[in-house]
Amino acid sequence: MLAIESSCDETACAILDADGRMLAEAVLSQSGHAEFGGVVPEIAARAHLAHLPDLVRQVLAEANLVAGDLGAVAASAGPGLIGGLIVGSGLGKGLALSLGVPFVPVNHIEAHALTARLPGLVPEGAEFPYLLLLVSGGHCQCVAVDGLGRYRRLGGTIDDAAGEAFDKVAKLLGLGWPGGPALERLALDGDPAAVPLPRPLLGRPGCDFSFSGLKTAVAQRLAALPAATPLRRRQAADLAAGFQAAVADVLADRVRHALAMMPEAGLLVVAGGVAANATLRARLATVAASHGVRFAAPPLRLCTDNAVMVGWTAIERLRAGAPDELLAPSRPRWPLQEMAAPLSGAQAAPE
Ligand code: KG4
Ligand code: ZN
């Protein structure tokens, strides 16, 4: 299985064997966006186009294979930035067509959701059903993963995604982009209790999230500092630590509610770039333990965007009888709830 990921600003390829073991992997995090403070779709699409063919050659060589050895090709087909999706799917479809092998279009969110099921990743396995907390730059939701193609969105953000909030607050604090990792490093030197910050939606019924008020609160605390004083490192660290603690409190509370909404879940899985955050991981582990469910957080490289998760999802779908989908469209929007189990007959709803 050759898998391609190109839905945002990571250009990635992977080769997996039929059992889902990774034979080769390459991820290129595009560098051209930092000066704009966010992902520029057109730059992303052109960079995917420039780099994908070489990455495919690279993973084939690393796995000691030639294209003719491939048994299937998969690419993320949505949701994401349309230019990149078209580039990745176009290359994947072209290869599949020329090799006479199936092409599997993969839902990027489903791929994050199923990562925990990669063989050997979670010690006692990740059997359905489980609760997924997906926290990335573009997505923030609690999903009941009932089975392959069977997902229920229990709640999600009503404004910013968690990663987006990390990035925006990092920008306010003068850190680079993407801001999550830099903010986490700075927070190590701060006191999370030094600056009181709100915990939006904490304790409310359900498991929706809201982060935009928290970001505004940080901006107001910053504005209240004496004018013309450069933000001292100590103050910035306190704000970073306070913000991170507020996000962790809110996410832990929302996940507690989600677990109560899904009593059949025996496992809590966290995925997406923000899952790299150590404070958040520790809090979620505690929540899971207090609910008597297991906790799984994929290794960091599988939390952020990668092609291994795309390949694994395609393998799960092929095993369940998914048909060849050479004509599948690329879909900027593709909610998980529109997925269907391959054998139920209905694939993703057409555009
Ligand atoms: O899943 P991902 O790689 O891409 C999307 O699909 O969005 O997630 C990237 C997001 C960015 O917003 C980044 O700031 C955030 O994940 N992130 C973190 C950390 N590492 C990455 N946020 C908080 N703490 C981190 N250590
Ligand atoms: Zn992602």
Short mmCIF file of C-alpha atoms and ligand atoms in Angstrom, two decimals:
data_model
loop_
_atom_site.label_atom_id
_atom_site.label_comp_id
_atom_site.label_asym_id
_atom_site.label_seq_id
_atom_site.Cartn_x
_atom_site.Cartn_y
_atom_site.Cartn_z
CA MET A 1 0.00 0.00 0.00
CA LEU A 2 1.42 3.35 -1.06
CA ALA A 3 -0.24 6.17 0.89
CA ILE A 4 -0.14 9.91 0.22
CA GLU A 5 -1.06 12.75 2.60
CA SER A 6 -1.35 16.29 1.21
CA SER A 7 -4.42 17.86 2.85
CA CYS A 8 -2.61 20.73 4.60
CA ASP A 9 1.07 21.68 4.86
CA GLU A 10 2.64 18.28 5.45
CA THR A 11 3.70 16.44 2.29
CA ALA A 12 3.91 12.79 3.29
CA CYS A 13 4.21 9.31 1.79
CA ALA A 14 4.34 5.88 3.35
CA ILE A 15 4.46 2.26 2.30
CA LEU A 16 2.73 -0.35 4.46
CA ASP A 17 2.55 -4.10 3.99
CA ALA A 18 -0.80 -5.91 3.90
CA ASP A 19 -0.77 -6.31 7.70
CA GLY A 20 -0.30 -2.57 8.23
CA ARG A 21 3.40 -2.75 9.10
CA MET A 22 5.25 0.37 7.99
CA LEU A 23 7.98 -0.39 5.45
CA ALA A 24 8.98 3.21 4.69
CA GLU A 25 7.84 6.70 5.57
CA ALA A 26 8.70 10.28 4.62
CA VAL A 27 7.21 13.52 5.96
CA LEU A 28 8.17 16.94 4.71
CA SER A 29 6.86 19.83 6.81
CA GLN A 30 6.62 22.73 4.38
CA SER A 31 8.66 25.74 5.44
CA GLY A 32 7.29 28.45 3.16
CA HIS A 33 4.36 29.46 5.39
CA ALA A 34 6.03 30.75 8.55
CA GLU A 35 6.56 34.32 7.28
CA PHE A 36 2.80 34.57 6.61
CA GLY A 37 1.86 33.31 10.09
CA GLY A 38 -0.34 30.54 8.73
CA VAL A 39 -0.74 28.04 5.90
CA VAL A 40 -1.09 29.71 2.47
CA PRO A 41 -3.18 27.27 0.36
CA GLU A 42 -1.57 28.13 -2.97
CA ILE A 43 1.96 27.80 -1.61
CA ALA A 44 0.98 24.49 -0.02
CA ALA A 45 -0.46 23.07 -3.25
CA ARG A 46 2.61 24.06 -5.28
CA ALA A 47 4.95 22.60 -2.68
CA HIS A 48 3.02 19.29 -2.72
CA LEU A 49 3.33 19.25 -6.50
CA ALA A 50 7.05 19.96 -6.32
CA HIS A 51 7.89 17.36 -3.67
CA LEU A 52 5.45 14.45 -3.90
CA PRO A 53 7.02 12.63 -6.88
CA ASP A 54 10.43 12.60 -5.15
CA LEU A 55 8.90 11.44 -1.87
CA VAL A 56 7.19 8.54 -3.66
CA ARG A 57 10.51 7.53 -5.23
CA GLN A 58 12.19 7.90 -1.84
CA VAL A 59 9.79 5.60 0.05
CA LEU A 60 9.83 3.02 -2.76
CA ALA A 61 13.64 2.93 -2.62
CA GLU A 62 13.64 2.79 1.18
CA ALA A 63 11.23 -0.17 1.11
CA ASN A 64 13.32 -1.84 -1.59
CA LEU A 65 10.39 -1.89 -3.97
CA VAL A 66 9.52 -0.70 -7.45
CA ALA A 67 6.16 0.79 -8.40
CA GLY A 68 5.09 -2.48 -10.01
CA ASP A 69 5.22 -4.18 -6.60
CA LEU A 70 2.42 -1.99 -5.24
CA GLY A 71 -0.93 -3.68 -4.59
CA ALA A 72 -2.97 -0.53 -3.90
CA VAL A 73 -2.63 3.25 -3.64
CA ALA A 74 -4.38 5.55 -1.16
CA ALA A 75 -4.50 9.31 -0.74
CA SER A 76 -6.25 11.68 1.62
CA ALA A 77 -9.22 12.99 -0.38
CA GLY A 78 -10.57 15.42 2.22
CA PRO A 79 -11.31 17.35 4.29
CA GLY A 80 -8.56 19.86 3.68
CA LEU A 81 -7.17 22.44 1.27
CA ILE A 82 -8.51 21.63 -2.17
CA GLY A 83 -5.29 22.32 -4.11
CA GLY A 84 -3.21 19.91 -2.06
CA LEU A 85 -5.96 17.29 -2.07
CA ILE A 86 -6.16 17.40 -5.87
CA VAL A 87 -2.37 17.09 -6.20
CA GLY A 88 -2.17 14.07 -3.85
CA SER A 89 -5.24 12.30 -5.19
CA GLY A 90 -4.24 13.06 -8.79
CA LEU A 91 -0.85 11.45 -8.32
CA GLY A 92 -2.38 8.50 -6.46
CA LYS A 93 -5.07 7.93 -9.06
CA GLY A 94 -2.57 8.18 -11.92
CA LEU A 95 -0.30 5.61 -10.30
CA ALA A 96 -3.20 3.26 -9.46
CA LEU A 97 -4.59 3.51 -12.99
CA SER A 98 -1.25 2.86 -14.64
CA LEU A 99 -0.50 -0.07 -12.32
CA GLY A 100 -4.00 -1.55 -12.52
CA VAL A 101 -4.42 -1.58 -8.73
CA PRO A 102 -7.23 -0.17 -6.52
CA PHE A 103 -7.24 3.48 -5.49
CA VAL A 104 -8.65 4.23 -2.01
CA PRO A 105 -9.67 7.83 -1.21
CA VAL A 106 -9.25 8.39 2.52
CA ASN A 107 -11.03 10.76 4.86
CA HIS A 108 -8.25 12.56 6.76
CA ILE A 109 -10.22 12.74 10.01
CA GLU A 110 -11.07 9.05 9.81
CA ALA A 111 -7.34 8.42 9.38
CA HIS A 112 -6.59 10.31 12.62
CA ALA A 113 -9.43 8.35 14.25
CA LEU A 114 -8.12 4.92 13.23
CA THR A 115 -4.40 5.55 13.89
CA ALA A 116 -4.69 3.92 17.31
CA ARG A 117 -5.63 0.65 15.57
CA LEU A 118 -2.24 0.36 13.80
CA PRO A 119 -0.94 -3.06 14.75
CA GLY A 120 1.18 -2.96 17.91
CA LEU A 121 0.55 0.69 18.66
CA VAL A 122 -1.75 0.29 21.68
CA PRO A 123 -0.50 -2.58 23.88
CA GLU A 124 -3.88 -4.32 24.33
CA GLY A 125 -5.22 -3.16 20.97
CA ALA A 126 -7.85 -0.54 20.15
CA GLU A 127 -11.05 -2.48 19.68
CA PHE A 128 -14.25 -0.60 18.78
CA PRO A 129 -15.96 1.19 20.38
CA TYR A 130 -13.71 3.92 21.76
CA LEU A 131 -13.83 7.65 22.39
CA LEU A 132 -11.62 9.86 20.22
CA LEU A 133 -10.55 13.36 21.20
CA LEU A 134 -9.24 14.92 18.00
CA VAL A 135 -7.33 18.15 18.66
CA SER A 136 -5.42 19.67 15.76
CA GLY A 137 -4.96 23.01 14.05
CA GLY A 138 -8.16 22.63 12.06
CA HIS A 139 -10.24 20.15 14.06
CA CYS A 140 -11.40 19.88 17.62
CA GLN A 141 -14.03 17.28 18.40
CA CYS A 142 -15.09 14.36 20.55
CA VAL A 143 -16.05 11.41 18.37
CA ALA A 144 -17.65 8.11 19.32
CA VAL A 145 -15.80 5.58 17.15
CA ASP A 146 -18.41 2.80 17.12
CA GLY A 147 -16.88 0.81 14.26
CA LEU A 148 -15.27 1.21 10.85
CA GLY A 149 -17.25 3.93 9.06
CA ARG A 150 -19.48 4.39 12.12
CA TYR A 151 -18.73 7.67 13.83
CA ARG A 152 -20.85 9.94 16.03
CA ARG A 153 -19.72 13.49 16.73
CA LEU A 154 -20.55 13.96 20.41
CA GLY A 155 -19.35 17.57 20.49
CA GLY A 156 -16.86 19.96 18.99
CA THR A 157 -15.58 23.49 19.01
CA ILE A 158 -18.06 26.28 18.45
CA ASP A 159 -15.30 28.69 17.39
CA ASP A 160 -11.53 28.06 17.20
CA ALA A 161 -9.89 24.64 17.13
CA ALA A 162 -7.53 23.97 20.05
CA GLY A 163 -4.41 24.10 17.86
CA GLU A 164 -5.63 27.32 16.27
CA ALA A 165 -5.97 28.83 19.76
CA PHE A 166 -2.41 27.71 20.63
CA ASP A 167 -1.16 29.27 17.39
CA LYS A 168 -3.02 32.57 17.92
CA VAL A 169 -1.91 32.96 21.55
CA ALA A 170 1.66 32.09 20.57
CA LYS A 171 1.49 34.86 17.98
CA LEU A 172 0.25 37.33 20.63
CA LEU A 173 3.24 36.32 22.76
CA GLY A 174 5.62 36.92 19.88
CA LEU A 175 6.49 33.27 19.35
CA GLY A 176 6.96 31.79 15.87
CA TRP A 177 4.50 29.73 13.85
CA PRO A 178 3.20 27.08 14.33
CA GLY A 179 3.03 28.22 17.91
CA GLY A 180 1.93 25.13 19.85
CA PRO A 181 5.36 23.59 20.46
CA ALA A 182 6.99 26.99 21.19
CA LEU A 183 4.22 27.90 23.63
CA GLU A 184 4.61 24.58 25.43
CA ARG A 185 8.37 25.17 25.82
CA LEU A 186 7.85 28.71 27.15
CA ALA A 187 5.15 27.50 29.57
CA LEU A 188 7.75 25.31 31.30
CA ASP A 189 9.21 28.49 32.87
CA GLY A 190 5.85 29.98 33.86
CA ASP A 191 3.46 29.77 36.78
CA PRO A 192 0.04 28.57 35.54
CA ALA A 193 -1.69 30.26 38.49
CA ALA A 194 0.01 33.67 38.11
CA VAL A 195 -2.59 35.09 35.70
CA PRO A 196 -6.22 34.01 36.22
CA LEU A 197 -7.84 33.06 32.90
CA PRO A 198 -11.38 31.84 32.08
CA ARG A 199 -12.33 28.20 31.43
CA PRO A 200 -14.96 28.53 28.65
CA LEU A 201 -17.87 26.05 28.83
CA LEU A 202 -16.34 24.23 31.82
CA GLY A 203 -19.04 22.21 33.60
CA ARG A 204 -21.68 22.88 30.93
CA PRO A 205 -23.71 19.89 29.70
CA GLY A 206 -22.42 18.06 26.63
CA CYS A 207 -18.89 18.21 25.29
CA ASP A 208 -18.67 21.26 23.04
CA PHE A 209 -15.58 23.49 23.25
CA SER A 210 -14.91 27.19 22.90
CA PHE A 211 -11.46 28.78 22.81
CA SER A 212 -11.95 32.18 21.27
CA GLY A 213 -12.88 33.90 24.59
CA LEU A 214 -9.80 32.42 26.22
CA LYS A 215 -7.61 33.81 23.44
CA THR A 216 -9.29 37.23 23.88
CA ALA A 217 -8.66 37.06 27.64
CA VAL A 218 -4.94 36.52 26.99
CA ALA A 219 -4.97 39.51 24.59
CA GLN A 220 -6.64 41.65 27.29
CA ARG A 221 -4.12 40.64 29.97
CA LEU A 222 -1.37 41.58 27.52
CA ALA A 223 -2.99 44.93 26.75
CA ALA A 224 -3.23 45.66 30.49
CA LEU A 225 0.55 45.45 30.89
CA PRO A 226 2.25 48.84 31.14
CA ALA A 227 2.60 50.36 27.67
CA ALA A 228 6.00 50.44 26.01
CA THR A 229 7.40 47.74 28.29
CA PRO A 230 8.63 44.90 26.15
CA LEU A 231 6.86 41.77 27.32
CA ARG A 232 9.27 40.37 29.85
CA ARG A 233 10.05 36.68 29.41
CA ARG A 234 8.66 35.90 32.87
CA GLN A 235 5.30 37.50 32.09
CA ALA A 236 5.10 35.77 28.73
CA ALA A 237 5.91 32.43 30.37
CA ASP A 238 3.20 32.97 33.01
CA LEU A 239 0.63 33.76 30.30
CA ALA A 240 1.71 30.72 28.28
CA ALA A 241 1.48 28.44 31.32
CA GLY A 242 -1.89 29.94 32.32
CA PHE A 243 -3.30 29.50 28.84
CA GLN A 244 -2.05 25.93 28.52
CA ALA A 245 -3.51 25.05 31.94
CA ALA A 246 -6.89 26.56 30.97
CA VAL A 247 -6.97 24.55 27.73
CA ALA A 248 -6.04 21.36 29.58
CA ASP A 249 -8.75 22.01 32.23
CA VAL A 250 -11.40 22.58 29.57
CA LEU A 251 -10.41 19.59 27.45
CA ALA A 252 -10.29 17.32 30.52
CA ASP A 253 -13.76 18.49 31.59
CA ARG A 254 -15.23 18.04 28.11
CA VAL A 255 -13.74 14.56 27.79
CA ARG A 256 -15.20 13.63 31.19
CA HIS A 257 -18.62 14.57 29.82
CA ALA A 258 -18.00 12.71 26.56
CA LEU A 259 -17.04 9.54 28.47
CA ALA A 260 -20.30 9.84 30.42
CA MET A 261 -22.13 10.12 27.06
CA MET A 262 -20.40 6.96 25.82
CA PRO A 263 -20.42 4.48 28.73
CA GLU A 264 -19.68 1.58 26.35
CA ALA A 265 -16.20 2.98 25.55
CA GLY A 266 -13.32 1.07 27.13
CA LEU A 267 -10.62 3.30 25.69
CA LEU A 268 -9.90 7.02 25.28
CA VAL A 269 -7.72 7.93 22.28
CA VAL A 270 -6.24 11.39 21.71
CA ALA A 271 -5.04 12.37 18.22
CA GLY A 272 -4.06 15.45 16.22
CA GLY A 273 -1.13 17.83 16.61
CA VAL A 274 -2.17 19.21 20.01
CA ALA A 275 -2.00 15.63 21.35
CA ALA A 276 1.77 16.22 21.34
CA ASN A 277 1.29 18.49 24.38
CA ALA A 278 2.64 16.76 27.51
CA THR A 279 0.45 18.69 29.98
CA LEU A 280 -2.66 17.71 28.02
CA ARG A 281 -1.61 14.07 27.74
CA ALA A 282 -1.04 13.85 31.48
CA ARG A 283 -4.46 15.35 32.25
CA LEU A 284 -6.25 13.05 29.83
CA ALA A 285 -4.48 10.01 31.30
CA THR A 286 -5.82 11.02 34.72
CA VAL A 287 -9.37 11.49 33.40
CA ALA A 288 -9.28 8.07 31.72
CA ALA A 289 -7.98 6.39 34.88
CA SER A 290 -10.69 7.97 37.02
CA HIS A 291 -13.31 6.64 34.57
CA GLY A 292 -11.75 3.18 34.52
CA VAL A 293 -10.97 3.30 30.80
CA ARG A 294 -7.60 2.78 29.10
CA PHE A 295 -5.80 5.74 27.55
CA ALA A 296 -3.86 5.79 24.29
CA ALA A 297 -1.89 8.61 22.72
CA PRO A 298 -0.07 7.72 19.50
CA PRO A 299 3.65 8.58 19.29
CA LEU A 300 4.17 12.22 18.32
CA ARG A 301 4.99 11.57 14.67
CA LEU A 302 1.66 9.74 14.29
CA CYS A 303 -0.28 12.48 16.12
CA THR A 304 0.57 15.13 13.55
CA ASP A 305 -0.29 14.72 9.87
CA ASN A 306 1.39 11.72 8.27
CA ALA A 307 0.77 9.16 5.53
CA VAL A 308 0.98 6.04 7.70
CA MET A 309 -2.48 6.77 9.08
CA VAL A 310 -3.81 7.21 5.54
CA GLY A 311 -2.38 3.86 4.45
CA TRP A 312 -3.70 2.07 7.52
CA THR A 313 -7.21 3.47 7.02
CA ALA A 314 -7.16 2.33 3.39
CA ILE A 315 -6.09 -1.17 4.50
CA GLU A 316 -8.97 -1.32 7.00
CA ARG A 317 -11.40 -0.22 4.27
CA LEU A 318 -10.06 -2.65 1.66
CA ARG A 319 -10.29 -5.49 4.19
CA ALA A 320 -13.92 -4.55 4.76
CA GLY A 321 -14.63 -4.73 1.04
CA ALA A 322 -14.19 -1.13 -0.12
CA PRO A 323 -14.42 -0.86 -3.92
CA ASP A 324 -11.87 0.81 -6.22
CA GLU A 325 -12.78 4.52 -6.30
CA LEU A 326 -10.83 6.00 -9.14
CA LEU A 327 -13.57 8.57 -9.75
CA ALA A 328 -13.85 9.78 -6.13
CA PRO A 329 -13.79 13.58 -5.89
CA SER A 330 -11.47 15.58 -3.63
CA ARG A 331 -13.59 17.11 -0.90
CA PRO A 332 -12.57 20.26 1.03
CA ARG A 333 -15.41 19.47 3.45
CA TRP A 334 -16.09 15.87 4.36
CA PRO A 335 -17.62 15.42 7.82
CA LEU A 336 -16.94 12.09 9.49
CA GLN A 337 -20.64 11.48 9.97
CA GLU A 338 -20.96 11.20 6.18
CA MET A 339 -18.68 8.18 6.17
CA ALA A 340 -20.23 4.76 5.90
CA ALA A 341 -18.89 1.29 6.58
CA PRO A 342 -17.63 -0.07 3.24
CA LEU A 343 -19.98 -3.05 3.30
CA SER A 344 -23.08 -1.01 4.05
CA GLY A 345 -23.17 -0.09 0.38
CA ALA A 346 -23.11 3.68 0.77
CA GLN A 347 -19.72 5.29 0.42
CA ALA A 348 -19.14 8.93 1.25
CA ALA A 349 -21.97 11.07 -0.01
CA PRO A 350 -21.25 12.56 -3.45
CA GLU A 351 -20.46 16.26 -3.74
O1 KG4 B 1 -2.65 17.65 13.25
P1 KG4 B 1 -1.75 18.80 12.88
O2 KG4 B 1 -0.32 18.47 12.56
O3 KG4 B 1 -2.29 19.54 11.61
C1 KG4 B 1 -3.64 19.81 11.41
O4 KG4 B 1 -4.32 18.94 10.83
O5 KG4 B 1 -4.05 20.89 11.88
O6 KG4 B 1 -1.84 19.87 14.06
C2 KG4 B 1 -1.11 21.06 14.07
C3 KG4 B 1 -1.50 21.87 15.29
C4 KG4 B 1 -0.93 23.28 15.27
O7 KG4 B 1 -1.97 24.19 15.59
C5 KG4 B 1 0.14 23.24 16.35
O8 KG4 B 1 0.37 24.48 16.97
C6 KG4 B 1 -0.43 22.24 17.31
O9 KG4 B 1 -1.03 21.25 16.48
N1 KG4 B 1 0.60 21.65 18.18
C7 KG4 B 1 0.66 21.79 19.51
C8 KG4 B 1 1.84 21.12 19.93
N2 KG4 B 1 2.44 20.58 18.84
C9 KG4 B 1 1.66 20.91 17.77
N3 KG4 B 1 -0.15 22.42 20.37
C10 KG4 B 1 0.18 22.39 21.66
N4 KG4 B 1 1.30 21.80 22.16
C11 KG4 B 1 2.15 21.15 21.33
N5 KG4 B 1 3.24 20.54 21.82
ZN ZN B 2 -4.66 16.36 10.63
#
